[in-house]
Amino acid sequence: MGHTMREVAKRAGVSPATVSRVLNKTRYISVETQRRVLEVVRQLKYFKNVHARRLATGRSDLFGLVISEIANPYFPEVIRGFQAAAWDRGFDVILCNTQYDQARTKSILRKLIESDVRGVAVMTSSIDKATASELIDAGIGVVFCNVGPAGKLVSTISIDYQRGIEQAIEHIVGLGHRRAAVIAGPGDNRTAITIKDALVAGLKKRNLNPFPVINSNYRVDAGASAVRAMLSTTDKPTAIFCGSDLIALGAMSALEEAGAGIPEDISVIGIDDISFAFLARPPLTTIRVPRERVGTTAFEALDRMLKLKRRKGADYYLETELVVRRSTATAR
Amino acid sequence: MGHTMREVAKRAGVSPATVSRVLNKTRYISVETQRRVLEVVRQLKYFKNVHARRLATGRSDLFGLVISEIANPYFPEVIRGFQAAAWDRGFDVILCNTQYDQARTKSILRKLIESDVRGVAVMTSSIDKATASELIDAGIGVVFCNVGPAGKLVSTISIDYQRGIEQAIEHIVGLGHRRAAVIAGPGDNRTAITIKDALVAGLKKRNLNPFPVINSNYRVDAGASAVRAMLSTTDKPTAIFCGSDLIALGAMSALEEAGAGIPEDISVIGIDDISFAFLARPPLTTIRVPRERVGTTAFEALDRMLKLKRRKGADYYLETELVVRRSTATAR
DNA sequence: CACAGTGTGGAAAGCGCTTTCCTAACAGTG
DNA sequence: CACTGTTAGGAAAGCGCTTTCCACACTGTG
């Protein structure tokens, strides 16, 4: 469709090599020749072909970012962070949603390998160890973000929920609550389990033996149905810890429907601090996860790992912290 | 890094051509030969190189999707729709955020051309006609989604806000409201202007002369400050039309802070029906934009246009409809 | 038996770039 | 003046695939 370098070279009266060198500034070319070449490039509206370039250089400037579902409000900031970090260093990113679908995930992985990406950041638990090793075998750097197995050759980003959860429980205990419930995320999700365990352990440590944990999924209506189930029992909690902000928002809407006041009757705490958390009514008290930094850190982890001659994974930890808003108050 | 087709061919005792044909099912190859080739492919964990392929075939299987900001909740479903449609037909998509930055937009455009994408869907108003024509000159299909100029060689997707807005105004009038305000989106945004004009015209037609329109931006706190300004005047509206759900959510939170009941004192209506609209409290009455269909339609528009030998843009219209929830009620 | 048709596979010419050598011209040095 | 260096640029060999053209071996037909 477009023009080729050879055409540009001919019109400028130079060799393709020279054109390449001018365009990539890869060697000094006399000012006059440069001018001629650039002039022709402008006239012809020439753009170099990235596929040919990648083939010739033998290395790609691509990174993959694998998430589960783009509509999940957890991801946008992560994506932004990752992309920004990659762009800053002249790399491009291929964004892939698994949509929680195994077959699709397989085919995504294949595409990433075929695209010869340098590294991929995996943000979804739907990739298992075997699948990941395909990447590693292909010489591709891998970083798992709060999912999946650590390993000699993969880096990991771990979100330390511990601290935020500690703060949250202290906050709630300090407000005089004695009966707390936990609505956890899906039972097959590593992050959800970690959070649930931390919550339960923390509550037990302070002798607030938690209500039976309710597992839900991350869909927006999951929190709602969990709450409806909870309210149908006689013994009601005065505080609810939710495995994500989405669950918390669902819970809040069900609580309101049931006529329970937040925070007068029941306090609600979420996790993530998605952008809507502070727009909720009342604004949601939540444990903030530094999502944009998850993205940038993931990229940097890859970048660093790939620079090592003897490749070796590293582990990164990111802190969480409690953000107190108005969905929590003294127990009545 | 990986193996090449030649290596596979040698180990399987065939020619590279045969390997290519087996892998792409591009010609019948005897079952026995196929088996041998595939066996070697498995042994070697061979993956074909997509850059070489694209270079050899001379056409790419890539489409570009240009949005402004991935954290804007309007986009995720659009992206999902576009990606899904592309994947279904074996194409890949390059997702680009302009972040409202001109320089960045320039460089994105260049990258898309260099990547030899077949078409690009533009969902942000930060690309002007001149820039778009660079794409067209490069033989790339272009579709504008509710932004930018129509033209001989570009297709457009237009969201028909008219109908939804009609319904919304009727709804509000039917509830007995006589004093309505409009908080519009940014004044330099084509969509925002369209919506504002339609709202104002509709209100005037029914003799509800609207309050002075307040322009805001799409940031989440814009609605809030608009409301604060509005409430400081003596004459208060009983209904507020917001240029987007985000603005509406901001408005609601400011109204609550100011002690105004929704919907008892003031009804609020948004536009978009983002996924959080129904989680708001009260759940937001809003004009739904079929976002996923915007994405799929955009892709189909490109696909169709590119199939024409004599390329020619077409225009597509997508309907909106009112979704009544609980943020609107009879005027008091 | 000659011939066309068909089914299976190989040879080789690119695709549009990058990059390694080379070369020619010129300047600087002892 | 012979030499070494340096500087600006060209020739050409790929990068790893696809695809056209060709060839060979069969089969079936008149």
Short mmCIF file of C-alpha atoms in Angstrom, two decimals, chain A residues 1-2 45-52 54-55 58 60-62 69-73 75-77 79-80 83-84 87 90-97 99 104 107-111 113-117 134 137-140 220-221 246 249-250 252-253 256-257 260 262 274-276 278-283 311 326, chain B residues 1-2 45-52 54-55 58 60-62 69-73 75-77 79-80 83-84 87 90-97 99 104 107-111 113-117 134 137-140 220-221 246 249-250 252-253 256-257 260 262 274-276 278-283 311 326:
data_model
loop_
_atom_site.label_atom_id
_atom_site.label_comp_id
_atom_site.label_asym_id
_atom_site.label_seq_id
_atom_site.Cartn_x
_atom_site.Cartn_y
_atom_site.Cartn_z
CA MET A 1 0.00 0.00 0.00
CA GLY A 2 2.48 2.56 1.17
CA LYS A 45 4.26 10.45 3.04
CA TYR A 46 6.44 7.48 3.69
CA PHE A 47 6.05 5.45 6.87
CA LYS A 48 8.34 2.62 7.66
CA ASN A 49 6.87 -0.80 8.11
CA VAL A 50 7.15 -2.06 11.62
CA HIS A 51 6.78 -5.70 10.71
CA ALA A 52 9.70 -5.61 8.35
CA ARG A 54 10.90 -6.30 13.65
CA LEU A 55 11.78 -9.12 11.34
CA GLY A 58 14.99 -9.93 15.20
CA SER A 60 10.27 -6.97 19.03
CA ASP A 61 9.37 -3.98 21.09
CA LEU A 62 6.25 -5.61 22.44
CA GLU A 69 -12.15 -8.60 31.95
CA ILE A 70 -11.71 -5.03 30.99
CA ALA A 71 -15.02 -3.98 32.45
CA ASN A 72 -13.73 -4.85 35.89
CA PRO A 73 -13.00 -1.47 37.43
CA PHE A 75 -8.01 -2.92 35.77
CA PRO A 76 -8.14 0.44 34.02
CA GLU A 77 -5.58 2.09 36.24
CA ILE A 79 -3.46 -0.89 32.37
CA ARG A 80 -2.73 2.78 32.32
CA GLN A 83 1.15 1.20 29.23
CA ALA A 84 2.65 4.43 30.45
CA TRP A 87 5.63 3.78 26.30
CA GLY A 90 9.64 2.95 23.67
CA PHE A 91 7.74 -0.29 23.99
CA ASP A 92 4.25 -1.17 22.93
CA VAL A 93 1.76 -3.30 24.73
CA ILE A 94 -0.71 -5.85 23.53
CA LEU A 95 -3.70 -5.94 25.83
CA CYS A 96 -5.57 -9.20 26.12
CA ASN A 97 -8.75 -10.08 28.00
CA GLN A 99 -12.91 -13.16 29.61
CA ARG A 104 -9.51 -18.02 24.70
CA SER A 107 -5.17 -18.75 22.06
CA ILE A 108 -4.10 -15.47 23.59
CA LEU A 109 -0.96 -17.06 24.89
CA ARG A 110 -0.19 -18.47 21.50
CA LYS A 111 -0.68 -15.09 19.91
CA ILE A 113 4.36 -16.00 21.67
CA GLU A 114 3.89 -15.65 17.95
CA SER A 115 4.14 -11.90 18.35
CA ASP A 116 7.48 -12.48 19.92
CA VAL A 117 6.70 -10.28 22.91
CA GLU A 134 5.21 -22.21 27.61
CA ASP A 137 10.30 -21.87 27.30
CA ALA A 138 9.85 -19.36 24.53
CA GLY A 139 12.26 -17.07 26.31
CA ILE A 140 9.59 -14.61 27.30
CA VAL A 220 -21.73 -6.56 40.89
CA ASP A 221 -24.84 -8.26 42.14
CA LEU A 246 -17.76 -4.01 43.85
CA LEU A 249 -21.40 -1.51 46.49
CA GLY A 250 -23.72 -4.40 45.84
CA MET A 252 -24.81 -1.39 50.19
CA SER A 253 -27.57 -1.32 47.67
CA GLU A 256 -30.59 0.12 51.61
CA GLU A 257 -33.37 -1.86 50.01
CA ALA A 260 -30.77 -0.84 56.96
CA ILE A 262 -25.29 2.81 56.52
CA ILE A 274 -11.96 1.91 42.79
CA SER A 275 -12.74 5.30 41.42
CA PHE A 276 -16.39 5.04 42.37
CA PHE A 278 -15.74 7.79 46.97
CA LEU A 279 -18.82 8.54 44.91
CA ALA A 280 -20.87 5.92 46.66
CA ARG A 281 -23.37 7.14 49.16
CA PRO A 282 -22.17 7.18 51.76
CA PRO A 283 -18.63 7.35 50.38
CA ARG A 311 17.59 -14.27 33.98
CA ARG A 326 -18.34 7.59 55.72
CA MET B 1 15.06 -17.13 20.15
CA GLY B 2 12.58 -19.74 19.00
CA LYS B 45 7.66 -26.18 20.70
CA TYR B 46 7.71 -24.27 17.51
CA PHE B 47 5.63 -21.10 17.13
CA LYS B 48 5.50 -19.26 13.90
CA ASN B 49 6.61 -15.68 13.84
CA VAL B 50 3.80 -13.30 13.18
CA HIS B 51 6.03 -10.48 11.98
CA ALA B 52 7.55 -12.61 9.27
CA ARG B 54 2.74 -10.28 8.07
CA LEU B 55 5.70 -9.21 6.01
CA GLY B 58 1.91 -8.10 2.87
CA SER B 60 -1.72 -7.24 8.51
CA ASP B 61 -4.52 -8.58 10.60
CA LEU B 62 -4.56 -5.55 12.82
CA GLU B 69 -8.73 7.50 28.63
CA ILE B 70 -9.20 3.94 29.66
CA ALA B 71 -10.32 4.85 33.14
CA ASN B 72 -13.40 6.51 31.71
CA PRO B 73 -16.16 4.01 32.45
CA PHE B 75 -15.03 2.77 27.27
CA PRO B 76 -14.61 -0.70 28.70
CA GLU B 77 -17.72 -2.13 27.08
CA ILE B 79 -13.50 -1.95 23.85
CA ARG B 80 -14.92 -5.33 24.67
CA GLN B 83 -12.24 -6.65 20.41
CA ALA B 84 -14.79 -9.40 20.38
CA TRP B 87 -11.36 -11.64 17.28
CA GLY B 90 -9.41 -13.45 13.23
CA PHE B 91 -8.16 -9.91 13.67
CA ASP B 92 -6.23 -8.34 16.46
CA VAL B 93 -6.62 -4.92 17.91
CA ILE B 94 -4.14 -2.36 19.09
CA LEU B 95 -5.65 -0.28 21.84
CA CYS B 96 -4.39 3.26 22.24
CA ASN B 97 -5.19 5.92 24.83
CA GLN B 99 -4.75 10.65 27.41
CA ARG B 104 0.86 11.49 22.19
CA SER B 107 2.73 9.44 17.87
CA ILE B 108 -0.06 6.93 18.26
CA LEU B 109 -1.25 7.68 14.79
CA ARG B 110 2.21 7.19 13.42
CA LYS B 111 2.51 3.88 15.20
CA ILE B 113 0.29 3.54 10.27
CA GLU B 114 3.65 1.88 10.75
CA SER B 115 1.87 -1.18 12.06
CA ASP B 116 0.00 -1.26 8.80
CA VAL B 117 -3.37 -1.59 10.50
CA GLU B 134 -3.05 10.86 7.15
CA ASP B 137 -3.84 8.60 2.63
CA ALA B 138 -2.15 5.54 3.96
CA GLY B 139 -5.06 3.47 2.77
CA ILE B 140 -6.34 2.77 6.22
CA VAL B 220 -15.97 12.82 38.46
CA ASP B 221 -16.02 15.89 40.65
CA LEU B 246 -20.35 10.44 35.94
CA LEU B 249 -23.02 10.69 40.35
CA GLY B 250 -20.99 13.70 41.29
CA MET B 252 -25.86 13.26 43.61
CA SER B 253 -23.07 13.19 46.10
CA GLU B 256 -26.68 14.62 49.50
CA GLU B 257 -24.02 16.66 51.22
CA ALA B 260 -31.23 17.61 49.40
CA ILE B 262 -33.08 12.40 45.86
CA ILE B 274 -22.50 2.93 32.98
CA SER B 275 -22.30 -0.19 35.04
CA PHE B 276 -22.43 1.72 38.27
CA PHE B 278 -27.77 0.97 38.91
CA LEU B 279 -25.59 0.62 41.96
CA ALA B 280 -25.89 4.25 42.83
CA ARG B 281 -28.17 5.17 45.67
CA PRO B 282 -30.79 5.69 44.65
CA PRO B 283 -30.23 3.75 41.45
CA ARG B 311 -14.05 2.32 -0.78
CA ARG B 326 -35.27 5.54 41.39
#
